[in-house]
Coordinates of C-alpha atoms and ligand atoms in Angstrom, one line a residue:
M7 CA 95.2 91.9 70.2
R8 CA 93.7 90.7 73.4
T9 CA 93.3 93.7 75.6
T10 CA 89.7 93.4 76.7
T11 CA 89.6 94.5 80.2
H12 CA 86.8 97.0 80.1
S13 CA 84.6 97.7 77.1
T14 CA 85.0 100.9 75.1
K15 CA 81.2 101.1 74.6
D16 CA 80.3 103.4 77.5
L17 CA 83.2 105.8 77.1
D18 CA 81.2 108.7 75.9
A19 CA 79.6 108.7 79.3
A20 CA 82.9 108.6 81.2
P21 CA 84.0 111.7 83.0
P22 CA 86.5 114.0 81.3
A23 CA 90.1 113.1 81.7
Q24 CA 91.6 114.0 85.1
R25 CA 89.1 116.7 86.0
G26 CA 90.7 119.4 88.1
R27 CA 94.2 118.5 87.2
P28 CA 96.3 120.0 84.4
V29 CA 95.7 118.0 81.3
H30 CA 98.3 117.7 78.6
R31 CA 96.9 119.0 75.3
P32 CA 97.9 117.1 72.3
P33 CA 99.6 119.2 69.6
T34 CA 96.5 119.5 67.4
G35 CA 96.5 123.2 66.8
E36 CA 93.1 124.8 66.9
D37 CA 91.1 121.9 65.5
P38 CA 88.6 121.1 68.2
S39 CA 87.4 117.9 66.6
L40 CA 90.9 116.6 66.7
R41 CA 91.4 117.6 70.3
A42 CA 88.2 115.8 71.2
A43 CA 89.4 112.7 69.2
Y44 CA 92.6 112.5 71.1
R45 CA 90.8 113.0 74.4
L46 CA 88.5 110.1 73.6
C47 CA 91.5 107.9 72.7
R48 CA 93.1 108.8 76.1
R49 CA 89.9 107.9 77.9
I50 CA 89.5 104.6 76.0
T51 CA 93.1 103.7 76.9
R52 CA 92.6 104.6 80.6
V53 CA 89.3 102.7 80.9
H54 CA 90.2 99.8 78.7
D55 CA 93.6 99.1 80.2
P56 CA 94.8 101.2 83.2
G57 CA 98.2 99.5 83.2
I58 CA 99.0 100.5 79.6
Y59 CA 97.7 104.0 80.4
A60 CA 100.1 104.3 83.4
L61 CA 103.0 103.2 81.1
I62 CA 102.1 105.7 78.5
Q63 CA 102.2 108.4 81.2
L64 CA 105.8 107.5 81.7
M65 CA 106.6 108.5 78.2
P66 CA 107.5 112.0 77.1
T67 CA 104.4 114.2 76.9
V68 CA 104.7 114.6 73.1
L69 CA 104.5 110.8 72.6
R70 CA 101.4 110.2 74.7
P71 CA 98.7 111.4 72.3
P72 CA 100.0 109.2 69.4
C73 CA 100.3 106.2 71.8
W74 CA 96.7 106.8 73.0
A75 CA 95.5 106.9 69.4
L76 CA 97.3 103.6 68.6
W77 CA 96.1 101.9 71.8
A78 CA 92.5 103.1 71.4
A79 CA 92.4 101.8 67.8
A80 CA 93.6 98.4 69.0
S81 CA 91.0 98.4 71.8
V82 CA 88.2 99.4 69.5
L83 CA 89.0 96.6 67.2
D84 CA 89.3 94.2 70.1
D85 CA 85.8 95.2 71.3
L86 CA 84.3 94.9 67.8
A87 CA 85.7 91.3 67.7
D88 CA 84.3 90.6 71.2
Q89 CA 80.8 92.1 71.0
R90 CA 78.6 89.2 72.2
D91 CA 75.4 90.9 71.0
A92 CA 76.4 89.9 67.4
Q93 CA 76.9 86.7 65.6
Q94 CA 80.4 85.6 64.7
A95 CA 80.1 86.6 61.0
E96 CA 78.7 90.0 61.9
R97 CA 81.6 90.6 64.3
E98 CA 84.1 89.6 61.7
A99 CA 82.4 91.9 59.2
R100 CA 82.6 94.8 61.7
V101 CA 86.3 94.4 62.3
Q102 CA 86.8 94.2 58.5
A103 CA 84.7 97.3 57.9
W104 CA 86.7 99.3 60.5
T105 CA 90.0 98.2 59.0
Q106 CA 88.8 99.1 55.5
A107 CA 87.4 102.4 56.6
L108 CA 90.9 103.2 58.1
Q109 CA 92.4 102.6 54.7
C110 CA 90.1 105.1 53.1
D111 CA 90.6 107.6 55.9
L112 CA 94.3 107.4 55.6
A113 CA 94.0 108.2 51.9
A114 CA 91.8 111.1 52.7
G115 CA 93.9 112.3 55.6
T116 CA 91.0 112.6 57.9
S117 CA 88.0 110.6 59.3
T118 CA 84.5 111.1 60.7
D119 CA 85.2 108.5 63.3
P120 CA 87.0 110.1 66.3
V121 CA 89.5 107.2 67.0
R122 CA 90.4 106.9 63.3
H123 CA 90.6 110.7 63.1
A124 CA 93.3 110.7 65.9
L125 CA 95.1 107.7 64.3
V126 CA 95.2 109.2 60.9
N127 CA 96.5 112.4 62.3
T128 CA 99.1 110.4 64.3
A129 CA 100.2 108.6 61.1
L130 CA 100.5 111.8 59.2
R131 CA 102.2 113.9 61.8
W132 CA 104.7 111.2 62.9
R133 CA 105.1 109.7 59.4
L134 CA 104.1 106.2 60.6
D135 CA 103.6 103.5 58.0
L136 CA 100.5 101.8 59.3
S137 CA 100.4 99.2 56.6
S138 CA 102.4 96.9 58.9
L139 CA 99.3 96.8 61.2
Q140 CA 97.3 95.0 58.5
G141 CA 98.4 91.5 59.7
A142 CA 97.6 92.3 63.3
M143 CA 94.1 93.6 62.3
T144 CA 93.5 90.4 60.3
S145 CA 94.6 88.3 63.2
T146 CA 92.1 90.2 65.5
R147 CA 89.4 89.4 63.0
D148 CA 90.4 85.7 62.9
D149 CA 90.3 85.5 66.7
V150 CA 86.5 85.9 66.4
R151 CA 86.4 82.3 65.2
G152 CA 88.4 81.1 68.2
Q153 CA 92.0 80.0 68.0
H154 CA 93.6 76.6 68.5
F155 CA 97.4 76.3 69.0
A156 CA 98.9 72.8 68.9
D157 CA 102.1 73.9 70.6
W158 CA 104.0 76.9 72.0
A159 CA 105.6 77.6 68.6
A160 CA 102.2 78.1 67.0
W161 CA 101.1 80.2 70.0
R162 CA 104.2 82.4 69.7
A163 CA 103.7 82.9 66.0
W164 CA 100.1 84.1 66.8
C165 CA 101.2 86.3 69.7
N166 CA 104.0 87.8 67.6
G167 CA 101.6 88.6 64.7
E168 CA 99.1 90.2 67.0
I169 CA 101.2 92.4 69.2
A170 CA 104.6 93.0 67.6
P171 CA 103.3 95.3 64.8
W172 CA 101.6 97.7 67.4
V173 CA 104.8 97.7 69.5
D174 CA 106.8 98.4 66.4
Q175 CA 104.7 101.5 65.8
V176 CA 105.6 102.8 69.3
Q177 CA 109.3 102.1 68.5
D178 CA 109.0 104.1 65.3
L179 CA 107.4 107.0 67.3
F180 CA 110.4 107.0 69.7
E181 CA 112.8 107.0 66.8
R182 CA 111.0 109.9 65.0
A183 CA 111.1 111.9 68.3
G184 CA 114.8 111.5 68.4
A185 CA 114.9 109.1 71.3
P186 CA 115.3 105.7 69.6
M187 CA 114.3 102.8 71.9
T188 CA 117.5 101.2 70.8
L189 CA 117.1 97.5 71.2
R190 CA 120.4 95.9 70.6
L191 CA 120.0 93.2 68.0
E192 CA 121.5 90.5 70.3
R193 CA 118.6 91.3 72.6
Q194 CA 115.9 90.6 70.0
Q195 CA 115.2 87.2 71.4
D196 CA 114.8 88.7 74.9
Y197 CA 112.4 91.2 73.4
K198 CA 110.3 88.5 71.7
R199 CA 110.1 86.6 75.0
F200 CA 109.1 89.7 76.8
I201 CA 106.2 90.2 74.3
D202 CA 105.2 86.5 74.8
G203 CA 105.2 87.1 78.5
A204 CA 103.0 90.1 78.2
Q205 CA 100.5 88.2 76.1
L206 CA 100.5 85.2 78.5
T207 CA 100.0 87.6 81.5
D208 CA 97.1 89.1 79.6
I209 CA 95.5 85.7 78.8
L210 CA 95.8 84.6 82.4
T211 CA 94.3 87.9 83.6
D212 CA 91.3 87.6 81.3
L213 CA 90.7 83.9 81.8
S214 CA 87.2 84.3 83.3
T215 CA 86.1 86.6 80.4
D216 CA 87.5 84.4 77.7
L217 CA 86.1 81.2 79.2
A218 CA 82.7 82.8 79.5
Q219 CA 82.9 83.4 75.7
G220 CA 84.1 79.8 75.1
D221 CA 87.7 80.9 74.3
L222 CA 90.9 79.5 75.7
F223 CA 93.9 81.1 74.2
L224 CA 96.5 78.6 75.5
P225 CA 98.5 76.0 73.5
Q226 CA 97.3 72.4 73.6
E227 CA 100.8 71.4 74.5
A228 CA 100.6 73.3 77.8
L229 CA 97.1 72.1 78.6
D230 CA 97.9 68.4 77.9
A231 CA 100.8 68.6 80.4
F232 CA 98.0 68.7 83.1
P233 CA 95.5 66.0 82.3
G234 CA 92.0 67.1 83.0
A235 CA 92.8 70.8 83.4
E236 CA 91.3 71.8 80.1
D237 CA 88.0 70.2 80.8
D238 CA 87.9 71.6 84.3
L239 CA 88.7 75.1 83.0
R240 CA 86.0 74.9 80.4
Q241 CA 83.5 73.8 83.0
G242 CA 84.5 76.5 85.4
S243 CA 85.8 74.1 87.9
W244 CA 88.9 74.8 90.0
S245 CA 90.6 71.5 90.5
P246 CA 94.2 70.5 91.5
A247 CA 95.0 70.1 87.8
T248 CA 93.8 73.6 86.9
A249 CA 95.6 75.1 90.0
A250 CA 98.9 73.3 88.9
L251 CA 98.4 74.5 85.3
I252 CA 97.9 78.1 86.4
R253 CA 100.9 78.0 88.7
E254 CA 103.1 76.6 85.9
L255 CA 101.9 79.3 83.5
T256 CA 102.3 82.2 85.9
A257 CA 105.9 81.0 86.6
L258 CA 106.6 80.8 82.9
A259 CA 105.1 84.3 82.3
R260 CA 107.2 85.7 85.2
Q261 CA 110.3 84.2 83.7
W262 CA 109.5 85.6 80.2
V263 CA 108.8 89.2 81.4
T264 CA 112.0 89.2 83.5
R265 CA 114.6 90.2 80.9
P266 CA 116.9 92.6 82.7
A267 CA 119.5 92.6 79.9
M268 CA 116.9 93.7 77.4
T269 CA 117.2 97.4 78.4
T270 CA 121.0 97.4 78.5
G271 CA 122.3 100.4 76.6
M272 CA 118.9 101.9 76.1
H273 CA 117.8 105.5 76.8
P274 CA 117.0 105.6 80.6
G275 CA 113.5 106.9 79.9
A276 CA 112.7 104.1 77.5
A277 CA 114.3 101.6 79.8
T278 CA 112.1 102.9 82.7
V279 CA 109.0 102.3 80.6
L280 CA 110.0 98.7 79.8
N281 CA 111.3 97.9 83.3
T282 CA 108.1 99.3 84.8
A283 CA 106.0 97.2 82.4
A284 CA 107.8 94.1 83.6
C285 CA 107.2 95.1 87.3
L286 CA 103.5 95.7 86.6
M287 CA 103.2 92.4 84.8
R288 CA 104.8 90.6 87.7
A289 CA 102.4 92.3 90.1
Q290 CA 99.6 91.2 87.8
L291 CA 100.8 87.6 87.9
D292 CA 101.0 87.7 91.7
A293 CA 97.3 88.8 91.6
V294 CA 96.5 85.9 89.3
D295 CA 98.3 83.5 91.7
A296 CA 96.5 85.0 94.7
A297 CA 93.1 84.8 93.1
G298 CA 92.9 81.0 93.3
H299 CA 89.4 79.7 92.3
A300 CA 88.2 83.3 91.9
L301 CA 90.3 83.5 88.8
L302 CA 87.5 81.6 87.0
K303 CA 84.9 84.2 88.1
R304 CA 86.5 87.6 87.8
T305 CA 89.5 89.5 86.5
P306 CA 92.2 89.8 89.2
R307 CA 94.0 93.1 89.8
P308 CA 97.0 94.0 91.8
S309 CA 96.2 96.3 94.8
L310 CA 96.5 100.0 94.5
A311 CA 99.3 99.9 97.0
A312 CA 101.3 97.5 94.9
R313 CA 100.7 99.6 91.8
T314 CA 101.8 102.8 93.6
R315 CA 105.0 101.1 94.9
I316 CA 105.9 100.4 91.3
L317 CA 104.7 103.6 89.6
A318 CA 105.7 106.3 92.0
P319 CA 109.5 105.9 91.6
A320 CA 109.1 105.2 87.9
R321 CA 107.3 108.5 87.4
I322 CA 110.2 110.4 89.1
R323 CA 112.8 108.4 87.1
S324 CA 111.1 108.9 83.7
K325 CA 110.5 112.6 84.3
L326 CA 114.1 113.2 85.0
A327 CA 115.3 111.0 82.1
W328 CA 113.1 112.8 79.6
S329 CA 113.8 116.2 80.9
L330 CA 117.5 115.7 79.9
T331 CA 116.6 114.6 76.4
P332 CA 115.7 117.2 73.7
L333 CA 113.0 115.6 71.5
T334 CA 111.8 116.4 68.0
V335 CA 108.2 117.2 67.5
P336 CA 107.2 117.0 63.9
G337 CA 104.9 119.8 62.6
P338 CA 101.5 119.0 60.9
R339 CA 101.8 117.5 57.5
P340 CA 99.3 117.6 54.6
P341 CA 98.0 114.2 53.7
T342 CA 99.8 112.3 51.0
V343 CA 97.2 110.7 48.8
T344 CA 98.8 107.4 48.1
V345 CA 97.4 104.1 49.1
S346 CA 98.2 100.5 48.6
G347 CA 97.5 98.4 51.5
P348 CA 95.8 99.7 54.6
G349 CA 97.2 103.0 55.4
P350 CA 100.5 104.2 54.2
A351 CA 99.4 107.8 54.0
A352 CA 102.3 109.0 56.0
E353 CA 105.3 107.5 54.3
S354 CA 104.6 107.2 50.6
T355 CA 104.5 103.5 50.2
T356 CA 102.9 103.1 46.8
L357 CA 104.9 100.2 45.5
R358 CA 106.6 100.8 42.2
P359 CA 107.5 98.2 39.6
P360 CA 111.2 97.9 38.9
P361 CA 112.5 100.2 36.2
P362 CA 112.9 98.4 32.9
H363 CA 116.3 97.3 31.6
P364 CA 117.9 100.2 29.5
D365 CA 118.0 97.8 26.5
G366 CA 114.5 96.7 27.0
A367 CA 115.7 93.1 28.0
R368 CA 113.0 90.9 29.4
P369 CA 113.3 87.9 31.7
P370 CA 113.2 84.4 30.2
Q371 CA 110.2 82.2 30.8
I372 CA 111.2 79.6 33.4
A373 CA 108.8 76.7 34.3
A374 CA 107.6 77.1 37.9
D375 CA 109.0 73.7 38.9
R376 CA 112.4 74.7 37.5
M377 CA 112.6 78.1 39.2
P378 CA 114.9 78.3 42.2
A379 CA 113.2 79.6 45.3
H380 CA 116.4 81.0 46.8
V381 CA 119.4 82.5 45.0
A382 CA 122.4 83.5 47.1
I383 CA 125.2 85.6 45.7
I384 CA 128.9 86.1 46.7
M385 CA 129.4 89.5 45.0
D386 CA 133.2 89.3 44.3
G387 CA 135.6 91.4 42.3
N388 CA 134.7 95.0 43.3
G389 CA 138.3 95.7 44.2
R390 CA 139.8 94.2 41.0
W391 CA 137.2 96.0 38.9
A392 CA 138.4 99.3 40.4
E393 CA 142.1 98.5 40.1
Q394 CA 141.7 97.5 36.5
R395 CA 140.4 101.0 35.9
G396 CA 143.1 102.7 38.0
L397 CA 140.5 103.7 40.6
P398 CA 140.7 103.4 44.4
R399 CA 139.1 100.1 45.6
P400 CA 136.2 102.0 47.3
E401 CA 135.0 103.0 43.9
G402 CA 134.5 99.4 43.1
H403 CA 132.1 99.0 46.0
R404 CA 130.2 102.1 44.9
A405 CA 129.8 100.6 41.4
G406 CA 128.9 97.3 43.1
T407 CA 125.9 99.0 44.7
A408 CA 124.4 99.7 41.3
A409 CA 124.8 96.0 40.4
V410 CA 122.9 95.2 43.6
H411 CA 120.0 97.3 42.4
E412 CA 120.1 95.5 39.0
M413 CA 119.9 92.2 40.8
V414 CA 116.8 93.2 42.8
Y415 CA 115.1 94.5 39.6
G416 CA 115.9 91.3 37.8
A417 CA 114.8 89.1 40.7
L418 CA 111.4 90.9 40.9
E419 CA 111.0 90.7 37.1
I420 CA 111.6 87.0 37.0
G421 CA 109.6 86.3 40.1
L422 CA 112.3 85.1 42.5
R423 CA 111.1 84.7 46.1
H424 CA 114.4 85.0 48.0
L425 CA 117.6 86.7 47.2
T426 CA 120.5 86.7 49.7
L427 CA 123.6 88.9 49.2
Y428 CA 127.0 88.5 50.9
A429 CA 127.9 92.2 51.4
F430 CA 130.4 92.1 54.3
S431 CA 131.8 89.0 56.0
T432 CA 133.2 88.6 59.5
E433 CA 136.6 88.3 57.8
N434 CA 136.3 91.6 55.9
W435 CA 137.2 93.6 59.1
K436 CA 140.8 92.8 58.1
R437 CA 140.6 95.4 55.3
D438 CA 141.6 99.0 55.3
T439 CA 139.4 101.2 57.5
E440 CA 138.6 103.5 54.6
E441 CA 137.4 100.6 52.5
I442 CA 135.3 99.2 55.3
T443 CA 133.7 102.6 55.9
T444 CA 132.9 102.9 52.2
I445 CA 131.1 99.6 52.1
L446 CA 129.1 100.1 55.3
E447 CA 128.3 103.7 54.3
A448 CA 127.1 102.7 50.9
I449 CA 124.8 100.2 52.4
R450 CA 123.4 102.6 55.0
R451 CA 122.8 105.3 52.4
D452 CA 121.1 102.8 50.2
L453 CA 118.8 101.9 53.1
D454 CA 118.0 105.6 53.7
E455 CA 117.5 106.7 50.2
G456 CA 118.2 104.0 47.7
P457 CA 115.9 103.0 44.8
I458 CA 114.9 99.7 46.4
R459 CA 112.9 101.4 49.1
D460 CA 109.6 101.6 47.2
L461 CA 109.8 98.3 45.4
D462 CA 107.9 95.2 46.6
V463 CA 110.9 94.0 48.6
R464 CA 110.9 92.8 52.2
Q465 CA 114.4 93.8 53.4
R466 CA 116.2 92.2 56.2
W467 CA 119.7 91.7 57.5
L468 CA 121.7 88.6 58.5
G469 CA 124.8 88.9 60.6
H470 CA 126.0 90.1 64.0
P471 CA 125.7 93.7 65.3
D472 CA 129.1 93.7 67.1
K473 CA 131.4 96.4 65.8
L474 CA 128.8 97.7 63.2
P475 CA 127.9 101.4 63.4
Q476 CA 124.7 101.9 65.4
E477 CA 123.2 104.0 62.6
L478 CA 123.5 101.1 60.2
V479 CA 121.9 98.7 62.7
Q480 CA 119.1 101.1 63.4
A481 CA 118.5 101.7 59.7
F482 CA 118.3 98.0 59.1
L483 CA 115.9 97.4 62.0
R484 CA 113.8 100.3 60.7
E485 CA 113.6 98.9 57.2
E486 CA 112.8 95.5 58.4
R487 CA 109.9 96.9 60.3
R488 CA 108.8 99.1 57.4
T489 CA 108.9 96.4 54.8
R490 CA 107.9 93.3 56.9
N491 CA 104.5 92.8 55.1
R492 CA 105.8 93.1 51.6
T493 CA 105.3 89.9 49.6
G494 CA 107.3 90.3 46.3
L495 CA 110.9 89.5 47.1
T496 CA 112.7 88.8 50.3
L497 CA 116.1 90.4 50.1
T498 CA 118.5 89.4 52.9
V499 CA 121.7 91.3 53.1
C500 CA 124.5 89.6 55.0
I501 CA 126.6 92.1 56.9
N502 CA 129.2 91.1 59.5
Y503 CA 128.1 87.6 58.6
G504 CA 130.1 84.4 59.1
G505 CA 128.7 80.9 58.5
R506 CA 130.6 79.3 61.4
D507 CA 129.6 82.2 63.6
E508 CA 126.0 81.6 62.7
I509 CA 126.2 77.9 63.5
T510 CA 128.0 78.5 66.8
R511 CA 125.4 81.1 67.9
T512 CA 122.5 78.8 66.8
A513 CA 124.0 76.0 68.9
A514 CA 124.3 78.3 71.8
A515 CA 120.6 79.3 71.4
L516 CA 119.6 75.6 71.4
A517 CA 121.7 75.0 74.5
Q518 CA 119.9 77.9 76.2
A519 CA 116.5 76.5 75.2
A520 CA 117.5 73.1 76.6
Q521 CA 118.7 74.7 79.8
A522 CA 115.4 76.6 80.1
G523 CA 113.5 73.3 79.7
D524 CA 111.9 74.4 76.4
I525 CA 113.5 71.5 74.5
D526 CA 114.6 68.0 75.3
P527 CA 118.4 67.8 74.4
H528 CA 118.0 64.1 73.6
L529 CA 115.4 64.8 71.0
I530 CA 117.1 67.7 69.1
G531 CA 116.8 67.2 65.4
E532 CA 117.6 69.2 62.3
D533 CA 114.3 71.0 62.4
D534 CA 115.0 72.2 65.9
F535 CA 118.3 73.6 64.8
A536 CA 116.7 75.3 61.8
R537 CA 114.1 76.9 64.1
H538 CA 116.9 78.5 66.1
L539 CA 118.7 80.1 63.2
P540 CA 118.4 83.9 63.0
H541 CA 115.9 83.7 60.1
P542 CA 114.1 80.3 60.6
D543 CA 111.9 81.0 57.6
M544 CA 114.8 81.3 55.2
P545 CA 114.6 78.4 52.7
D546 CA 117.6 76.3 51.6
V547 CA 119.7 78.0 48.9
D548 CA 119.0 76.4 45.5
L549 CA 121.6 78.3 43.6
L550 CA 124.8 79.8 44.9
W551 CA 126.4 82.2 42.4
R552 CA 129.8 83.7 42.8
T553 CA 131.3 86.4 40.5
G554 CA 135.0 87.4 40.3
N555 CA 136.5 84.2 39.0
E556 CA 136.9 82.5 42.3
Q557 CA 135.5 79.1 43.2
R558 CA 135.0 79.0 46.9
T559 CA 132.0 79.4 49.2
S560 CA 133.9 81.5 51.8
N561 CA 132.0 80.8 55.0
F562 CA 128.7 81.8 53.4
L563 CA 125.4 80.2 54.5
P564 CA 126.9 76.7 55.3
W565 CA 123.6 75.4 56.8
H566 CA 121.5 76.5 53.8
T567 CA 123.8 75.7 50.9
T568 CA 124.5 72.0 51.6
Y569 CA 122.6 71.0 48.4
A570 CA 122.9 74.2 46.5
E571 CA 123.9 74.2 42.8
L572 CA 127.1 76.2 42.4
Y573 CA 127.6 78.6 39.6
F574 CA 130.8 80.6 39.1
V575 CA 131.5 83.3 36.5
P576 CA 134.6 85.2 35.6
H577 CA 133.0 88.7 35.5
Y578 CA 133.7 91.2 38.3
W579 CA 130.6 92.1 40.3
P580 CA 130.2 95.7 39.1
D581 CA 130.1 94.4 35.5
V582 CA 127.0 92.2 36.0
D583 CA 123.4 93.2 35.5
R584 CA 120.0 91.6 35.7
R585 CA 120.6 89.6 32.5
D586 CA 123.4 87.7 34.3
L587 CA 121.0 86.8 37.1
W588 CA 118.6 85.5 34.5
Q589 CA 121.4 83.6 32.8
A590 CA 122.3 82.0 36.1
I591 CA 118.7 81.0 36.7
T592 CA 118.4 79.6 33.2
E593 CA 121.5 77.5 33.8
Y594 CA 120.1 76.3 37.1
S595 CA 116.8 75.3 35.4
R596 CA 118.7 72.9 33.2
R597 CA 120.5 71.2 36.1
Q598 CA 119.4 67.9 37.4
R599 CA 119.1 67.9 41.2
R600 CA 119.2 64.6 43.0
H601 CA 119.6 65.4 46.7
G602 CA 121.4 62.1 47.2
A603 CA 118.8 60.0 45.3
V604 CA 119.4 57.8 42.2
P605 CA 118.5 59.7 39.0
R606 CA 115.3 58.8 37.4
I607 CA 115.8 57.4 33.9
S608 CA 113.2 58.5 31.4
P609 CA 111.5 55.7 29.6
Ligands
LIG30 C1 133.9 91.6 47.4 O1 134.7 92.2 46.4 C2 132.9 92.6 47.7 C3 132.7 93.1 49.0 C4 133.5 92.7 50.1 C5 131.7 94.2 49.3 C6 130.4 94.0 48.5 C7 129.5 95.2 48.9 C8 128.7 95.8 48.0 C9 128.6 95.4 46.6 C10 127.9 96.9 48.4 C11 126.5 96.3 48.8 C12 125.5 97.3 48.8 C13 124.2 97.0 49.1 C14 123.2 98.1 49.0 C15 123.8 95.7 49.7 P1 136.3 92.4 46.8 O2 136.4 93.7 47.4 O3 136.8 91.3 47.6 O4 136.9 92.3 45.4 P2 138.4 91.8 45.0 O5 138.3 90.3 45.3 O6 138.5 92.1 43.6 O7 139.3 92.5 45.9

């Protein structure tokens, strides 16, 4: 994460925090070393990035110490990556060593390093799963070698990988405190743009420091639009081309951080933090614009008056908003000695293997080039299964949940990469309210306490949040964040999903991108469409399997299934188990797929 504004090196010499003023004490009991650790984190945050420090001060007092700990950790890593007194390999090794030490400290539940001590305590107390920070820490290490981005898409991927995991931790903190920073799902795009805008603002602010180190964290696509600008920048020369480039980039960043709809429906305290962040970034961008040629020599800062105009009313608003919200403060927790990956001490995230099949059945051996990458299932027949047994229909859905677990176990055992399940369609709202409630409740309960939680499964959701219970949406967003770095199986559960709805929304997203000038409408191709789908990384479906003796695709994944092999079986969904999945995959492995080509005839 690029946050280098001031080095953390001289912090021990810095004056104690806010001398003479009342200082909020972190809830660390009587442990003086922990109190000192949090104090240091606070100081690092304030010196390293005063803007972030001011934003944290707008949060409820109980959330400030964990935020200082997180921010200080990111800053320390950033500094380790930037220390110019060391060679590149040495700096990489330092970042790596710090990251590994954190892993050990999390397992031990304490640390001799003050910043890690505070971070470990934060993770334990607030039950944060820090393993999702691993990717961001690796990215910081890789920044040491410099970065090159061909286009904005590559730049965004880097930006998302560096910043989003840290912001996710803050979101988790708000949720644990009982004030979820509810980001409505339809605003996720806005949120991503906001993060891009924050990163671009940071890069423009730190241009002089980065250039002095030979770094330029801008995409080639943007630089090439202003011929000569890159050379001029690298030579420290302020030319008409560099001035035009910077003007263009500040305008872009301003547009990205200005997302008024993003905070719609959010808690007013959380909304104040985000809206103030946007105002501070715009003030920062004004300072970049005003700096002119000085931008290549020093770091521009908005004036104290400009900052005060933004922060003074925000302080009043946030204080009022938080005073009306009762928050939960977790008590101290003993360390959980479980580690797999860097730092899941808080939430026990030791990944378990799937439980064996009760009959000891094992998956068949399928040649790698015959294995489907993506199996999608229409889980049909729950209602008829229940009726056949004289049970109410909701019982069928409960039994169907057990079959879902079986499929996940079977997918992990056979080594499937992607499994997508059709759990609730946009058409299913036509059903009886009790039945709808049972299905959605079964899914939510499964997310909260089901047996898939500790398997090597990255869980995510596909569909639209409209009409869905907020607790279900929140549970999915939480599980997506918690499991985002798992690599075994990607399980996508489609809820309130409709294929035509997905295509319509994707077309709308493309139209917006064209309107914003991000894409030329005359050049839109299939790849562009695919990139605007809700999960652009979801591969085409190789095998579409439907149970329940029906032979239709029912508005399920129309974009992804155009060349899928279809497989229909008569059994009702609650009657299947992992052996049926293996049977479906075996059948698939025997099929000849041509994708419109002429079949090859063996000699
Ligand atoms: C179709 O059968 C099935 C559904 C509409 C619901 C499927 C949902 C589950 C199995 C729960 C999923 C749980 C998790 C954890 C993802 P139907 O009711 O249309 O059956 P019928 O055709 O016999 O009436």
